[in-house]
Amino acid sequence: MDKAASQALSRALSDEYHAEAFYEAVMARFGSIRPFANIVESERTHSAMLSDLMRIYGLDVPRNDQLNSAAVKVQVPATLAEACRMGVEAEIANRDLYQKELLPAVSSYADIAVVFERLSAASQNNHLPAFERCASRK
């Protein structure tokens, strides 16, 4: 595996880990509410998919040291409405990260590209609309 693809996998996993940690921190503050409760489970699934790919390619899989970290907890806003808006921004950034940076780096690795496409689509088609609905009702 070339360096660019390896770095893309690591960056993708780090991004999914951060999303999981942030959404967990939001729930610690506001309770286990939708869409955070549903989406945090998706983030765990995404991390597992990426971890499996990393193992297939002989890469070390770091643990999620962002969970329960002070650095993530301080990012949680004062209101649920703002947390929902941050979710919108995060999912747009996640989608763009996959489309603009990570997918081009793995173009020679069809198995990784398929997973990256799925994760980008989940952000665009599932998570983003859920956070948009959340932001509009709060």
PDB file of C-alpha atoms in Angstrom:
ATOM      1  CA  MET A   1       0.000   0.000   0.000  1.00  0.00           C
ATOM      2  CA  ASP A   2       1.361   3.398  -0.907  1.00  0.00           C
ATOM      3  CA  LYS A   3       1.805   6.197   1.611  1.00  0.00           C
ATOM      4  CA  ALA A   4      -1.056   8.343   0.280  1.00  0.00           C
ATOM      5  CA  ALA A   5      -3.569   5.505   0.628  1.00  0.00           C
ATOM      6  CA  SER A   6      -2.294   4.619   4.090  1.00  0.00           C
ATOM      7  CA  GLN A   7      -2.607   8.242   5.183  1.00  0.00           C
ATOM      8  CA  ALA A   8      -6.099   8.447   3.685  1.00  0.00           C
ATOM      9  CA  LEU A   9      -7.230   5.450   5.735  1.00  0.00           C
ATOM     10  CA  SER A  10      -5.725   6.924   8.887  1.00  0.00           C
ATOM     11  CA  ARG A  11      -7.320  10.303   8.227  1.00  0.00           C
ATOM     12  CA  ALA A  12     -10.706   8.713   7.559  1.00  0.00           C
ATOM     13  CA  LEU A  13     -10.545   6.716  10.790  1.00  0.00           C
ATOM     14  CA  SER A  14      -9.510   9.785  12.768  1.00  0.00           C
ATOM     15  CA  ASP A  15     -12.443  11.732  11.329  1.00  0.00           C
ATOM     16  CA  GLU A  16     -14.923   8.969  12.181  1.00  0.00           C
ATOM     17  CA  TYR A  17     -13.428   8.690  15.678  1.00  0.00           C
ATOM     18  CA  HIS A  18     -13.840  12.425  16.205  1.00  0.00           C
ATOM     19  CA  ALA A  19     -17.462  12.328  15.058  1.00  0.00           C
ATOM     20  CA  GLU A  20     -18.209   9.459  17.444  1.00  0.00           C
ATOM     21  CA  ALA A  21     -16.526  11.272  20.333  1.00  0.00           C
ATOM     22  CA  PHE A  22     -18.295  14.571  19.646  1.00  0.00           C
ATOM     23  CA  TYR A  23     -21.726  12.978  19.282  1.00  0.00           C
ATOM     24  CA  GLU A  24     -21.129  11.003  22.507  1.00  0.00           C
ATOM     25  CA  ALA A  25     -20.168  14.233  24.276  1.00  0.00           C
ATOM     26  CA  VAL A  26     -23.339  15.916  23.004  1.00  0.00           C
ATOM     27  CA  MET A  27     -25.404  13.040  24.403  1.00  0.00           C
ATOM     28  CA  ALA A  28     -23.553  13.216  27.721  1.00  0.00           C
ATOM     29  CA  ARG A  29     -24.728  16.816  27.995  1.00  0.00           C
ATOM     30  CA  PHE A  30     -28.231  16.639  26.500  1.00  0.00           C
ATOM     31  CA  GLY A  31     -29.210  12.982  26.866  1.00  0.00           C
ATOM     32  CA  SER A  32     -29.452  10.110  24.410  1.00  0.00           C
ATOM     33  CA  ILE A  33     -31.521  11.918  21.804  1.00  0.00           C
ATOM     34  CA  ARG A  34     -32.045  11.705  18.077  1.00  0.00           C
ATOM     35  CA  PRO A  35     -30.367  12.115  15.736  1.00  0.00           C
ATOM     36  CA  PHE A  36     -27.208  11.842  17.852  1.00  0.00           C
ATOM     37  CA  ALA A  37     -28.099   8.435  19.322  1.00  0.00           C
ATOM     38  CA  ASN A  38     -28.652   6.914  15.878  1.00  0.00           C
ATOM     39  CA  ILE A  39     -25.744   8.576  14.138  1.00  0.00           C
ATOM     40  CA  VAL A  40     -23.189   7.719  16.818  1.00  0.00           C
ATOM     41  CA  GLU A  41     -23.936   4.045  16.110  1.00  0.00           C
ATOM     42  CA  SER A  42     -23.321   4.674  12.407  1.00  0.00           C
ATOM     43  CA  GLU A  43     -19.995   6.311  13.226  1.00  0.00           C
ATOM     44  CA  ARG A  44     -18.983   3.192  15.165  1.00  0.00           C
ATOM     45  CA  THR A  45     -19.914   1.047  12.174  1.00  0.00           C
ATOM     46  CA  HIS A  46     -17.892   3.321   9.892  1.00  0.00           C
ATOM     47  CA  SER A  47     -14.886   3.079  12.208  1.00  0.00           C
ATOM     48  CA  ALA A  48     -15.174  -0.706  12.230  1.00  0.00           C
ATOM     49  CA  MET A  49     -15.252  -0.819   8.425  1.00  0.00           C
ATOM     50  CA  LEU A  50     -12.133   1.342   8.226  1.00  0.00           C
ATOM     51  CA  SER A  51     -10.398  -0.668  10.948  1.00  0.00           C
ATOM     52  CA  ASP A  52     -11.078  -3.868   9.012  1.00  0.00           C
ATOM     53  CA  LEU A  53      -9.492  -2.359   5.901  1.00  0.00           C
ATOM     54  CA  MET A  54      -6.473  -1.214   7.880  1.00  0.00           C
ATOM     55  CA  ARG A  55      -5.984  -4.723   9.270  1.00  0.00           C
ATOM     56  CA  ILE A  56      -6.308  -6.232   5.781  1.00  0.00           C
ATOM     57  CA  TYR A  57      -3.472  -3.979   4.638  1.00  0.00           C
ATOM     58  CA  GLY A  58      -1.356  -4.698   7.705  1.00  0.00           C
ATOM     59  CA  LEU A  59      -1.757  -1.264   9.269  1.00  0.00           C
ATOM     60  CA  ASP A  60      -1.982  -0.639  12.991  1.00  0.00           C
ATOM     61  CA  VAL A  61      -5.425   0.423  14.169  1.00  0.00           C
ATOM     62  CA  PRO A  62      -5.260   3.030  16.913  1.00  0.00           C
ATOM     63  CA  ARG A  63      -7.906   3.174  19.615  1.00  0.00           C
ATOM     64  CA  ASN A  64     -10.261   6.128  19.785  1.00  0.00           C
ATOM     65  CA  ASP A  65      -8.483   8.310  22.324  1.00  0.00           C
ATOM     66  CA  GLN A  66     -10.899  11.166  21.592  1.00  0.00           C
ATOM     67  CA  LEU A  67     -13.757   9.472  23.472  1.00  0.00           C
ATOM     68  CA  ASN A  68     -14.423  11.291  26.757  1.00  0.00           C
ATOM     69  CA  SER A  69     -11.507  13.640  26.125  1.00  0.00           C
ATOM     70  CA  ALA A  70     -11.567  17.148  27.550  1.00  0.00           C
ATOM     71  CA  ALA A  71     -10.632  18.499  24.118  1.00  0.00           C
ATOM     72  CA  VAL A  72     -13.856  17.132  22.623  1.00  0.00           C
ATOM     73  CA  LYS A  73     -16.067  17.931  25.612  1.00  0.00           C
ATOM     74  CA  VAL A  74     -15.238  21.641  25.402  1.00  0.00           C
ATOM     75  CA  GLN A  75     -16.476  21.674  21.793  1.00  0.00           C
ATOM     76  CA  VAL A  76     -20.044  20.860  22.868  1.00  0.00           C
ATOM     77  CA  PRO A  77     -22.135  24.037  22.602  1.00  0.00           C
ATOM     78  CA  ALA A  78     -24.538  25.400  25.199  1.00  0.00           C
ATOM     79  CA  THR A  79     -27.691  24.500  23.272  1.00  0.00           C
ATOM     80  CA  LEU A  80     -28.978  21.466  21.463  1.00  0.00           C
ATOM     81  CA  ALA A  81     -29.908  23.636  18.486  1.00  0.00           C
ATOM     82  CA  GLU A  82     -26.292  24.701  18.119  1.00  0.00           C
ATOM     83  CA  ALA A  83     -25.158  21.074  18.468  1.00  0.00           C
ATOM     84  CA  CYS A  84     -27.488  20.189  15.584  1.00  0.00           C
ATOM     85  CA  ARG A  85     -26.052  23.019  13.479  1.00  0.00           C
ATOM     86  CA  MET A  86     -22.560  21.776  14.278  1.00  0.00           C
ATOM     87  CA  GLY A  87     -23.689  18.321  13.153  1.00  0.00           C
ATOM     88  CA  VAL A  88     -24.766  19.814   9.813  1.00  0.00           C
ATOM     89  CA  GLU A  89     -21.370  21.461   9.382  1.00  0.00           C
ATOM     90  CA  ALA A  90     -19.514  18.306  10.433  1.00  0.00           C
ATOM     91  CA  GLU A  91     -21.367  16.078   7.979  1.00  0.00           C
ATOM     92  CA  ILE A  92     -20.788  18.495   5.100  1.00  0.00           C
ATOM     93  CA  ALA A  93     -17.096  18.596   6.002  1.00  0.00           C
ATOM     94  CA  ASN A  94     -17.009  14.792   6.244  1.00  0.00           C
ATOM     95  CA  ARG A  95     -18.625  14.347   2.841  1.00  0.00           C
ATOM     96  CA  ASP A  96     -16.238  16.858   1.290  1.00  0.00           C
ATOM     97  CA  LEU A  97     -13.221  15.257   2.957  1.00  0.00           C
ATOM     98  CA  TYR A  98     -14.051  11.921   1.345  1.00  0.00           C
ATOM     99  CA  GLN A  99     -14.904  13.362  -2.059  1.00  0.00           C
ATOM    100  CA  LYS A 100     -12.124  15.917  -2.418  1.00  0.00           C
ATOM    101  CA  GLU A 101      -9.199  14.425  -0.508  1.00  0.00           C
ATOM    102  CA  LEU A 102      -9.556  10.806   0.516  1.00  0.00           C
ATOM    103  CA  LEU A 103     -11.111   9.171  -2.546  1.00  0.00           C
ATOM    104  CA  PRO A 104      -8.486  10.573  -4.942  1.00  0.00           C
ATOM    105  CA  ALA A 105      -5.771   9.148  -2.681  1.00  0.00           C
ATOM    106  CA  VAL A 106      -7.163   5.604  -2.928  1.00  0.00           C
ATOM    107  CA  SER A 107      -8.105   5.479  -6.608  1.00  0.00           C
ATOM    108  CA  SER A 108      -5.828   2.445  -7.098  1.00  0.00           C
ATOM    109  CA  TYR A 109      -7.548   0.534  -4.284  1.00  0.00           C
ATOM    110  CA  ALA A 110     -11.078  -0.389  -5.343  1.00  0.00           C
ATOM    111  CA  ASP A 111     -11.956  -2.035  -2.018  1.00  0.00           C
ATOM    112  CA  ILE A 112     -11.059   1.097  -0.067  1.00  0.00           C
ATOM    113  CA  ALA A 113     -12.747   3.387  -2.593  1.00  0.00           C
ATOM    114  CA  VAL A 114     -16.011   1.439  -2.237  1.00  0.00           C
ATOM    115  CA  VAL A 115     -15.964   1.915   1.532  1.00  0.00           C
ATOM    116  CA  PHE A 116     -15.078   5.608   1.214  1.00  0.00           C
ATOM    117  CA  GLU A 117     -17.973   6.077  -1.229  1.00  0.00           C
ATOM    118  CA  ARG A 118     -20.357   4.402   1.213  1.00  0.00           C
ATOM    119  CA  LEU A 119     -19.206   6.580   4.093  1.00  0.00           C
ATOM    120  CA  SER A 120     -19.450   9.749   2.015  1.00  0.00           C
ATOM    121  CA  ALA A 121     -22.946   8.755   0.899  1.00  0.00           C
ATOM    122  CA  ALA A 122     -23.985   8.088   4.504  1.00  0.00           C
ATOM    123  CA  SER A 123     -22.946  11.616   5.431  1.00  0.00           C
ATOM    124  CA  GLN A 124     -24.711  13.160   2.437  1.00  0.00           C
ATOM    125  CA  ASN A 125     -27.873  11.084   2.315  1.00  0.00           C
ATOM    126  CA  ASN A 126     -28.520  10.075   5.928  1.00  0.00           C
ATOM    127  CA  HIS A 127     -26.641  12.085   8.537  1.00  0.00           C
ATOM    128  CA  LEU A 128     -26.820  15.507   6.912  1.00  0.00           C
ATOM    129  CA  PRO A 129     -30.617  15.442   6.410  1.00  0.00           C
ATOM    130  CA  ALA A 130     -31.100  14.197   9.986  1.00  0.00           C
ATOM    131  CA  PHE A 131     -29.060  17.059  11.408  1.00  0.00           C
ATOM    132  CA  GLU A 132     -30.788  19.552   9.108  1.00  0.00           C
ATOM    133  CA  ARG A 133     -34.164  18.391  10.459  1.00  0.00           C
ATOM    134  CA  CYS A 134     -32.830  18.623  13.996  1.00  0.00           C
ATOM    135  CA  ALA A 135     -31.487  22.147  13.444  1.00  0.00           C
ATOM    136  CA  SER A 136     -34.767  23.325  11.917  1.00  0.00           C
ATOM    137  CA  ARG A 137     -36.936  22.188  14.833  1.00  0.00           C
ATOM    138  CA  LYS A 138     -34.824  23.409  17.729  1.00  0.00           C
TER     139      LYS A 138
END
